[in-house]
GROMACS .gro file of C-alpha atoms in nm:
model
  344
    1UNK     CA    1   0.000   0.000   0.000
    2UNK     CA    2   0.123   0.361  -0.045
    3UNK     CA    3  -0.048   0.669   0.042
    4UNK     CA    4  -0.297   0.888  -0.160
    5UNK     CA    5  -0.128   1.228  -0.303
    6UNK     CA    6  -0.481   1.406  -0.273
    7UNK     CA    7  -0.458   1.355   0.152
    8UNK     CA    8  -0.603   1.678   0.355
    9UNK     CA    9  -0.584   1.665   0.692
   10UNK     CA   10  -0.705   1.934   0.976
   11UNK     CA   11  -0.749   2.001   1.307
   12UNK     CA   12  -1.097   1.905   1.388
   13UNK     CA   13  -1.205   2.255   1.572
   14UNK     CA   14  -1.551   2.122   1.743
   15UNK     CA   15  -1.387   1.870   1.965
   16UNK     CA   16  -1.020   1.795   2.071
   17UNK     CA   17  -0.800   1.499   1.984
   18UNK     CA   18  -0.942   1.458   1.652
   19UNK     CA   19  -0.824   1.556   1.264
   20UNK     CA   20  -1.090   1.628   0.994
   21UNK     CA   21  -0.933   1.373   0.679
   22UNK     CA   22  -1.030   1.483   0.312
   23UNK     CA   23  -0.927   1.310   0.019
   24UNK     CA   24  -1.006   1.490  -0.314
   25UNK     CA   25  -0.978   1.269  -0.550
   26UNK     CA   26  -1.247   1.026  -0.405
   27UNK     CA   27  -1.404   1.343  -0.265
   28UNK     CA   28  -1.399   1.143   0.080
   29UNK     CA   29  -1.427   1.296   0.435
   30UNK     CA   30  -1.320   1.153   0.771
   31UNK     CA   31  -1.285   1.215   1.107
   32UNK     CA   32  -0.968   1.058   1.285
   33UNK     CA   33  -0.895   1.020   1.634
   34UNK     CA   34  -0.546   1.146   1.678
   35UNK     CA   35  -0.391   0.833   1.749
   36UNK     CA   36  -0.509   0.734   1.480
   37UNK     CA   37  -0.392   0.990   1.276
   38UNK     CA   38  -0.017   0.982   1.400
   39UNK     CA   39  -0.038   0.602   1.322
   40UNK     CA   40  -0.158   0.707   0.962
   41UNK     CA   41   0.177   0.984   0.946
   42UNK     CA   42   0.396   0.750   1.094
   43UNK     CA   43   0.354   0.477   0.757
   44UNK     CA   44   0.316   0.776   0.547
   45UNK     CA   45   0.717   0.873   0.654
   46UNK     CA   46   0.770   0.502   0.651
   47UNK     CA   47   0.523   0.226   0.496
   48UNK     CA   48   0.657  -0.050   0.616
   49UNK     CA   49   0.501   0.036   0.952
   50UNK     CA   50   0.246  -0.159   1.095
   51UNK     CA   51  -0.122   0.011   1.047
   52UNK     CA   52  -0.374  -0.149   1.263
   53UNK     CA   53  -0.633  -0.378   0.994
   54UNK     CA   54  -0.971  -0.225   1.082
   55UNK     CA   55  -0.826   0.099   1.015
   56UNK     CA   56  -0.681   0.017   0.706
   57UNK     CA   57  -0.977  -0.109   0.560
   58UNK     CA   58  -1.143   0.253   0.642
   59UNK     CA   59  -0.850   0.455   0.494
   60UNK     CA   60  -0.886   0.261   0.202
   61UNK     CA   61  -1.235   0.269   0.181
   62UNK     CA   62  -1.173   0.658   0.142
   63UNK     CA   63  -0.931   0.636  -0.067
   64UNK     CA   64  -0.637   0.782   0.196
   65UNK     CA   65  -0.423   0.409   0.127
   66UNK     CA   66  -0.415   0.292  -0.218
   67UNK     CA   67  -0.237   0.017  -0.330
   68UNK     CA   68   0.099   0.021  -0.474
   69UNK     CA   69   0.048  -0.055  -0.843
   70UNK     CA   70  -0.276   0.276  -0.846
   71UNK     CA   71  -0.136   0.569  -1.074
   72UNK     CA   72  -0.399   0.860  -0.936
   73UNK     CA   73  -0.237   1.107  -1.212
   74UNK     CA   74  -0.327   0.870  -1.489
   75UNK     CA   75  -0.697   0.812  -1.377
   76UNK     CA   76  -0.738   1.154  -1.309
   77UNK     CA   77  -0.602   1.225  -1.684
   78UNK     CA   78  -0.845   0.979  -1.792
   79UNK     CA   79  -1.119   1.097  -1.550
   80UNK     CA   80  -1.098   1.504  -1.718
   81UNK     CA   81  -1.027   1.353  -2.059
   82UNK     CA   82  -1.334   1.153  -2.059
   83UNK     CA   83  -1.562   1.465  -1.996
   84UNK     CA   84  -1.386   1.661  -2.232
   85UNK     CA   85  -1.449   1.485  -2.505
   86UNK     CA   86  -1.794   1.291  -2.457
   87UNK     CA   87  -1.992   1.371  -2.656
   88UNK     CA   88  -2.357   1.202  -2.419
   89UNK     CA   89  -2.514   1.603  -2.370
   90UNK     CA   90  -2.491   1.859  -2.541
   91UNK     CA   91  -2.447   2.195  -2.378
   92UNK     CA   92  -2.554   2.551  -2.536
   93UNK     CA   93  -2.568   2.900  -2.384
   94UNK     CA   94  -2.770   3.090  -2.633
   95UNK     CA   95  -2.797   3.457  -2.638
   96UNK     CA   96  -3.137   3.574  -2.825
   97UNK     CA   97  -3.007   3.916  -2.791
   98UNK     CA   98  -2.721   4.134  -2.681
   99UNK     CA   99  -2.959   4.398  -2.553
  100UNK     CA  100  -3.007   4.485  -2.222
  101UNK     CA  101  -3.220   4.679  -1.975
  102UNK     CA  102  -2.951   4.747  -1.735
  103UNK     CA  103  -2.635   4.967  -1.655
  104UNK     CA  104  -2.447   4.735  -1.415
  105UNK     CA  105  -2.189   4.943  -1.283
  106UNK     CA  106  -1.943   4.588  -1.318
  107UNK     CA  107  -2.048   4.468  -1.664
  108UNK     CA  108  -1.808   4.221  -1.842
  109UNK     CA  109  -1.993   4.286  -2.163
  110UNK     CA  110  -1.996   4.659  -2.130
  111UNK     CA  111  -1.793   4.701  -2.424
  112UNK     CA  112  -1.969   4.473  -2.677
  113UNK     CA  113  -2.304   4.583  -2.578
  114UNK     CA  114  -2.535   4.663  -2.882
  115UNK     CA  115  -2.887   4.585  -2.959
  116UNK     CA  116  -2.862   4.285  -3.209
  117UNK     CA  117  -3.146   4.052  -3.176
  118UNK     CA  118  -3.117   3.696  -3.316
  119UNK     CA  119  -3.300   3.695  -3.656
  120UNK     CA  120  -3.497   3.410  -3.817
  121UNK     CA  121  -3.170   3.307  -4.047
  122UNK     CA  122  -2.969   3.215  -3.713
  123UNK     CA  123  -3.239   3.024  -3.547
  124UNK     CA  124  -3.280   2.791  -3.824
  125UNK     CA  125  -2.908   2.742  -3.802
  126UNK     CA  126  -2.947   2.661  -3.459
  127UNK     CA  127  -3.190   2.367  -3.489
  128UNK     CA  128  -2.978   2.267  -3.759
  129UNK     CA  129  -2.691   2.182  -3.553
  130UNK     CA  130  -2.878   2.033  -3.252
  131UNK     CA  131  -3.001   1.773  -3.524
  132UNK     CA  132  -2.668   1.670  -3.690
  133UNK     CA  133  -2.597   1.650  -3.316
  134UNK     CA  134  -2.892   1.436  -3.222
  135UNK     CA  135  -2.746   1.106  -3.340
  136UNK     CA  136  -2.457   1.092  -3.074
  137UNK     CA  137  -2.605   1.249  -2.760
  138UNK     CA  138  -2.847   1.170  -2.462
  139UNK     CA  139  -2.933   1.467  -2.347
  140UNK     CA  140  -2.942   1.841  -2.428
  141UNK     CA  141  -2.927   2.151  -2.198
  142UNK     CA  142  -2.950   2.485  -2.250
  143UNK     CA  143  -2.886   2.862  -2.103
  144UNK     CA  144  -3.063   3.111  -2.215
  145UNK     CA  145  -2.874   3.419  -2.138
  146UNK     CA  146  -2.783   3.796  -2.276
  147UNK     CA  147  -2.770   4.055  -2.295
  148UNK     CA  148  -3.133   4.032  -2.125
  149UNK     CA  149  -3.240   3.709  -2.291
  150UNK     CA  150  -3.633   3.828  -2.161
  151UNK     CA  151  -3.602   4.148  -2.416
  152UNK     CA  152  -3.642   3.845  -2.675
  153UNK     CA  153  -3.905   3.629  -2.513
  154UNK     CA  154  -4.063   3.573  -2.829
  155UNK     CA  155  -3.718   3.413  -2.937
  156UNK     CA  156  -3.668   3.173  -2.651
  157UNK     CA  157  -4.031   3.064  -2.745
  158UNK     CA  158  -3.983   2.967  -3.131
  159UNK     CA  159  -3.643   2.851  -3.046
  160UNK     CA  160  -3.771   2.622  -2.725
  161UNK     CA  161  -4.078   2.490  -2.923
  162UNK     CA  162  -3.836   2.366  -3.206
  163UNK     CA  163  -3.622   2.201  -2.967
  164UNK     CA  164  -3.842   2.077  -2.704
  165UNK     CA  165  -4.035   1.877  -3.015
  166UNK     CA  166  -3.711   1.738  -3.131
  167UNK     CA  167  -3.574   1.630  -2.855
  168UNK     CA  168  -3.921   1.440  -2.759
  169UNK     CA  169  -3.867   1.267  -3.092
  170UNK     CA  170  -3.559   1.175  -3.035
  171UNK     CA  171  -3.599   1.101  -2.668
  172UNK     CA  172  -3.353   1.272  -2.577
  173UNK     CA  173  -3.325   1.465  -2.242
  174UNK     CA  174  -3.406   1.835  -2.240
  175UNK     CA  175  -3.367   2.073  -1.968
  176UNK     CA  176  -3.353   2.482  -1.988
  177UNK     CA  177  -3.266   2.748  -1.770
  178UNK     CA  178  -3.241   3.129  -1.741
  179UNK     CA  179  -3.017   3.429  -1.623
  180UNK     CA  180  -3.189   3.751  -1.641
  181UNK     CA  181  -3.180   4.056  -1.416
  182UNK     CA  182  -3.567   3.983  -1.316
  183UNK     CA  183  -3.683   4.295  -1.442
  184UNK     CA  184  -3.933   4.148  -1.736
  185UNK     CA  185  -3.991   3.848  -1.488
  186UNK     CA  186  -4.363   3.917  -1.448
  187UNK     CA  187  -4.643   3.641  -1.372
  188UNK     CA  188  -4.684   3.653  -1.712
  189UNK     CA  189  -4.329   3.610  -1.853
  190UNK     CA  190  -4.284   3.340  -1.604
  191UNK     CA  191  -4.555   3.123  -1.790
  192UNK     CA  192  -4.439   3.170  -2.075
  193UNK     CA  193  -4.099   3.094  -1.963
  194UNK     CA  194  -4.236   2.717  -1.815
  195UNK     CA  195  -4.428   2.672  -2.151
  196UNK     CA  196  -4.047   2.675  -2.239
  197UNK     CA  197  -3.946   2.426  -2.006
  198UNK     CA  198  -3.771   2.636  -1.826
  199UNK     CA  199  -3.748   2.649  -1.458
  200UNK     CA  200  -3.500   2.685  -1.273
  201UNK     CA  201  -3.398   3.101  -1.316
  202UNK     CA  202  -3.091   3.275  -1.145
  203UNK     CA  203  -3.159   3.631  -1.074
  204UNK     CA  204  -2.903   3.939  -0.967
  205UNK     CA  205  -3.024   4.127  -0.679
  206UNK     CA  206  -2.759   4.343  -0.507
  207UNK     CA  207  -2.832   4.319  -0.160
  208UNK     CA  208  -3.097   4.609  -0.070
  209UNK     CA  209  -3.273   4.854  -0.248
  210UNK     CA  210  -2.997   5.131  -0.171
  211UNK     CA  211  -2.711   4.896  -0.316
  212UNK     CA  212  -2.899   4.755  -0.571
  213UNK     CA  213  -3.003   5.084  -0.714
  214UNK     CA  214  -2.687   5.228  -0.778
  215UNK     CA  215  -2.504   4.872  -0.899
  216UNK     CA  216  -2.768   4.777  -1.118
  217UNK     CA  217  -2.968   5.057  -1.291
  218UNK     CA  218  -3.200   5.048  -1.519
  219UNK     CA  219  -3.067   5.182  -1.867
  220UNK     CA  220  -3.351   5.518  -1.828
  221UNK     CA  221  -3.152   5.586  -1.501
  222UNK     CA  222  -3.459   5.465  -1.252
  223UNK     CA  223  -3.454   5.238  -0.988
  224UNK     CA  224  -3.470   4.877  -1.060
  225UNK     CA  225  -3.523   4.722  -0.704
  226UNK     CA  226  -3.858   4.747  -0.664
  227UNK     CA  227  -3.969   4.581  -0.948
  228UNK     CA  228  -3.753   4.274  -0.907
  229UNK     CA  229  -3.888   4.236  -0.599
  230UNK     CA  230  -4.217   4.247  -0.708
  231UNK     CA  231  -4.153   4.039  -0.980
  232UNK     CA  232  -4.071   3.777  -0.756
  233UNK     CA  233  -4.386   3.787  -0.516
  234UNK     CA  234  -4.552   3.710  -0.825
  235UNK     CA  235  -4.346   3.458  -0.945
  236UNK     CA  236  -4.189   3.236  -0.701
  237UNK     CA  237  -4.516   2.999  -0.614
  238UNK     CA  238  -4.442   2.938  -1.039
  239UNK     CA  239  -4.085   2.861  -1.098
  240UNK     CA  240  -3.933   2.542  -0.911
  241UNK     CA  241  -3.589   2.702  -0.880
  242UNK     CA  242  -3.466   3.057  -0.799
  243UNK     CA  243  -3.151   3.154  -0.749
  244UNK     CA  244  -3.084   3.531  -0.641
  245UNK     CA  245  -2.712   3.605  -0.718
  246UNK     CA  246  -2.584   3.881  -0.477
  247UNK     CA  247  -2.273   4.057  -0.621
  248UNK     CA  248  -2.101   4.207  -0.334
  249UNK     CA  249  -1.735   4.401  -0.292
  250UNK     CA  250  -1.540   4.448  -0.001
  251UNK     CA  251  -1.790   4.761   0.097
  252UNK     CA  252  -2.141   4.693   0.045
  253UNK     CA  253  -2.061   4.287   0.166
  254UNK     CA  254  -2.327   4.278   0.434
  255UNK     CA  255  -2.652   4.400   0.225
  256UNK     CA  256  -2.709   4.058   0.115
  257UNK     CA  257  -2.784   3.966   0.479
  258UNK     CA  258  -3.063   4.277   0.420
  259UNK     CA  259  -3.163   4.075   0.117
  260UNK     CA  260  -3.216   3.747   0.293
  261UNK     CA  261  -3.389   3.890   0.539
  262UNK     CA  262  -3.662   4.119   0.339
  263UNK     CA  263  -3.720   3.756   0.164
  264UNK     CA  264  -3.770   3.568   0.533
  265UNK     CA  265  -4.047   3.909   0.634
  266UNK     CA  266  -4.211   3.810   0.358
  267UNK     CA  267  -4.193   3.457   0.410
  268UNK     CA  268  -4.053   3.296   0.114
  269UNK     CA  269  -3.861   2.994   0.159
  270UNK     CA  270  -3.837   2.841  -0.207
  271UNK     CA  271  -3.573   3.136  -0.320
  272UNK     CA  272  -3.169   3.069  -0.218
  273UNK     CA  273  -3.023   3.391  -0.195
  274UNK     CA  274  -2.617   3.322  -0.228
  275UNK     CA  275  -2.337   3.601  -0.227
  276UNK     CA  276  -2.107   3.615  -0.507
  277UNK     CA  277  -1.795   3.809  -0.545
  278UNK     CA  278  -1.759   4.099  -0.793
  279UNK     CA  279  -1.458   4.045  -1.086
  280UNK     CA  280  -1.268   4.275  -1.238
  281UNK     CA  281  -1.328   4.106  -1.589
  282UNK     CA  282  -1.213   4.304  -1.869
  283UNK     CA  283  -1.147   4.572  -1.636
  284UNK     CA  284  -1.486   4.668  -1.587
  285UNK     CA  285  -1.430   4.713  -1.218
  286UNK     CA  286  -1.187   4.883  -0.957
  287UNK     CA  287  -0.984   4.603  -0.813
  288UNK     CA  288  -0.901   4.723  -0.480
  289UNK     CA  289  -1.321   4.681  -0.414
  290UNK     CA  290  -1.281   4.319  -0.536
  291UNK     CA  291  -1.226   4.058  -0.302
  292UNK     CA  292  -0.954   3.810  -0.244
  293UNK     CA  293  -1.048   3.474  -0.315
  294UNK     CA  294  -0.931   3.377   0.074
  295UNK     CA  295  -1.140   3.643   0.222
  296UNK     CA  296  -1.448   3.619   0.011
  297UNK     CA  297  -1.480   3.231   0.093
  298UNK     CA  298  -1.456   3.356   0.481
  299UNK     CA  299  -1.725   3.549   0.405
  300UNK     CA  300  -1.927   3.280   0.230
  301UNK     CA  301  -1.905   3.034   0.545
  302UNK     CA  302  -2.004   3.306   0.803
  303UNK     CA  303  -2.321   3.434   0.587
  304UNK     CA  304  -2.471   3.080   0.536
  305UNK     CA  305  -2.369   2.927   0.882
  306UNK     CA  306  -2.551   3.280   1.004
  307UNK     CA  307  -2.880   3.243   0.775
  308UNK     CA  308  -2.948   2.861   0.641
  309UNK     CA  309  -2.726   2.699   0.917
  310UNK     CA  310  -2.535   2.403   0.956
  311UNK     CA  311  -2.779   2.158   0.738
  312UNK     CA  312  -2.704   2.422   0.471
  313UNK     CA  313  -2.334   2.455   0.471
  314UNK     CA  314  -2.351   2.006   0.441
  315UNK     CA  315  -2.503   2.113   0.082
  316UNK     CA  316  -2.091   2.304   0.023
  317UNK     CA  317  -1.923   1.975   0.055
  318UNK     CA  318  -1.662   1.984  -0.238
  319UNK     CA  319  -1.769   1.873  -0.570
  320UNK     CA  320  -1.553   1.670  -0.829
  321UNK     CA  321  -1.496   1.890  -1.142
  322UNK     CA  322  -1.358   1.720  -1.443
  323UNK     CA  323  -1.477   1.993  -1.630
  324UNK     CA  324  -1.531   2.347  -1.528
  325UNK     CA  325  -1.703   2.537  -1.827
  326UNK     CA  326  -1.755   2.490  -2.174
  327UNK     CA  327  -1.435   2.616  -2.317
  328UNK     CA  328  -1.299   2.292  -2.144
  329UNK     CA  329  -1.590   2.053  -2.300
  330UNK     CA  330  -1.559   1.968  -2.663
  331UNK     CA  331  -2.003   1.972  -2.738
  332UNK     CA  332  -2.057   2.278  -2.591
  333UNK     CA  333  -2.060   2.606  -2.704
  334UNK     CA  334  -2.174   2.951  -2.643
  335UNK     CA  335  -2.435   3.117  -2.914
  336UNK     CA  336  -2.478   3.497  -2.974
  337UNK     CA  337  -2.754   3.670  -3.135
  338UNK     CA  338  -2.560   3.720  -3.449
  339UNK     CA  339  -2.470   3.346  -3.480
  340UNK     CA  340  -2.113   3.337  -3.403
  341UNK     CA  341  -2.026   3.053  -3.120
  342UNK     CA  342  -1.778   3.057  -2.885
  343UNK     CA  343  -1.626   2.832  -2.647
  344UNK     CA  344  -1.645   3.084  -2.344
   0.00000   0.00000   0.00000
């Protein structure tokens, strides 16, 4: 036996005389007594000492002892090569139009903004490819995104229908989802939007109405708060899956508490509200406002031990990412409403 190169080990802070064990390449967790863990240090500086049996039946269980002749870099090659290039689902993130409703103070797309709308040429083109796809994959899922994909409702609609009917006759699986600044979202939109097939909808609210109003304007100069928020009173009973995205910097970090709790007053339980740090992406943003990565996960832990609790933080155990985005996946692509695809 040898020891596992992925090993993580920590001092277990809730009681003494114990070490938290993660392994990340089984994505195992652990909880070692001490002497336990010495034992475990003691073969890893020397494996020809004696482990006790029982325990080395659990360590290897977790993948902490593997056997000799195991090459972890090779299976992991094989592991991230494997999702690269299957070709099972096809995954598209397809932009109706580059038009938007907002001013976000931090927009990526700032620069490339323009009010191109996806014309009838391009949406043939896109059912075209899904069906020289259809013979090699399983399932299909798309994004609809922007711009603000909602400014193009009508799109999403022709599109969806085409898709939704040939994926039925192809049984293949289809699922759809949103990201839109929830300013369209009305009762009305929303059916339309499940007519669709799609459900599950992340949302950007900045925290309260004060941050929110300056972050995220609306492209007139009002405020955009309000109507979100009404939006979703309207909307939430409908949609299976909200997610409200709270952008936050180093100064405005604690209005997504005020955000979480305007949504508990009102009692509505169906809508995570999760903090998310602003980028300086094509330096649309002033970097000393931006978080480091350390600090912002601090941050993270405190807000959701502090609001969902502990059965809450159990859904953050680590996930195993072969693949990270589509620039990384060979069948899928990004769409934009003049046709051109991209990888990212």
């Amino acid at each position: 036996m040898k020891v596992s190169r992925y090993n993580f080990f920590y001092p277990y802070a809730e009681a003494t005389k114990a070490y938290v064990a993660y392994n990340s390449f089984k994505n195992s967790l652990a909880l070692l007594e001490e002497e336990y863990y010495f034992e475990f240090k003691k073969f890893e500086k020397d494996n020809t000492y004696k482990l006790d049996d029982n325990i080395v039946q659990e360590l290897k269980k977790g993948g902490f002892l593997i056997d000799d002749q195991v090459d972890e870099i090779t299976l992991l090659r094989h592991r991230i090569i494997s999702g690269r290039y299957s070709e099972s689902t096809l995954g598209l993130t397809i932009a109706p139009t580059s038009d938007c409703n907002f001013r976000c103070l931090y927009c990526f797309e700032k620069e490339n903004r323009h009010d191109q709308t996806m014309n009838g040429e391009v949406q043939d083109n896109i059912i075209k490819f899904v069906e020289n796809c259809v013979p090699h994959i399983s399932n299909l899922c798309v994004t609809w995104y922007g711009g603000e994909p909602l400014l193009a409702l009508d799109i999403i609609e022709k599109i969806s229908k085409r898709l939704i009917e040939l994926t039925r006759f192809n049984n293949i699986a289809y699922t759809a989802s949103i990201v839109t600044n929830g300013y369209l979202l009305t009762c009305q939109n929303a059916k339309r939007l499940i007519g669709c097939n799609i459900n599950n909808c992340q949302i950007t609210i900045d925290g309260n109405a004060e941050t929110h109003n300056v972050q995220r304007p609306h492209v007139s100069g009002k405020n955009t708060y309000e109507t979100i928020m009404e939006n979703l009173l309207s909307v939430y009973d409908l949609l299976s899956n909200i997610a409200l995205r709270v952008n936050l910097n180093k100064e405005n970090k604690n209005s997504v508490y005020d955000l979480y709790n305007a949504l508990k007053r009102l009692d509505i339980k169906n809508i995570s509200v999760y903090p998310a740090p602003i980028q300086n992406t094509n330096n649309c943003y002033n970097c000393d406002l931006c978080f480091a990565n350390k600090d912002f996960l601090k941050f993270e832990y405190e807000y959701i031990k502090a609001t969902y609790g502990d059965s809450f933080i159990k859904k953050k155990f680590p996930v195993l990412r072969g693949n990270v985005c589509c620039a990384d996946r060979v069948n899928a692509y990004v769409i934009d409403a003049d046709g051109e695809m991209y990888k990212c």
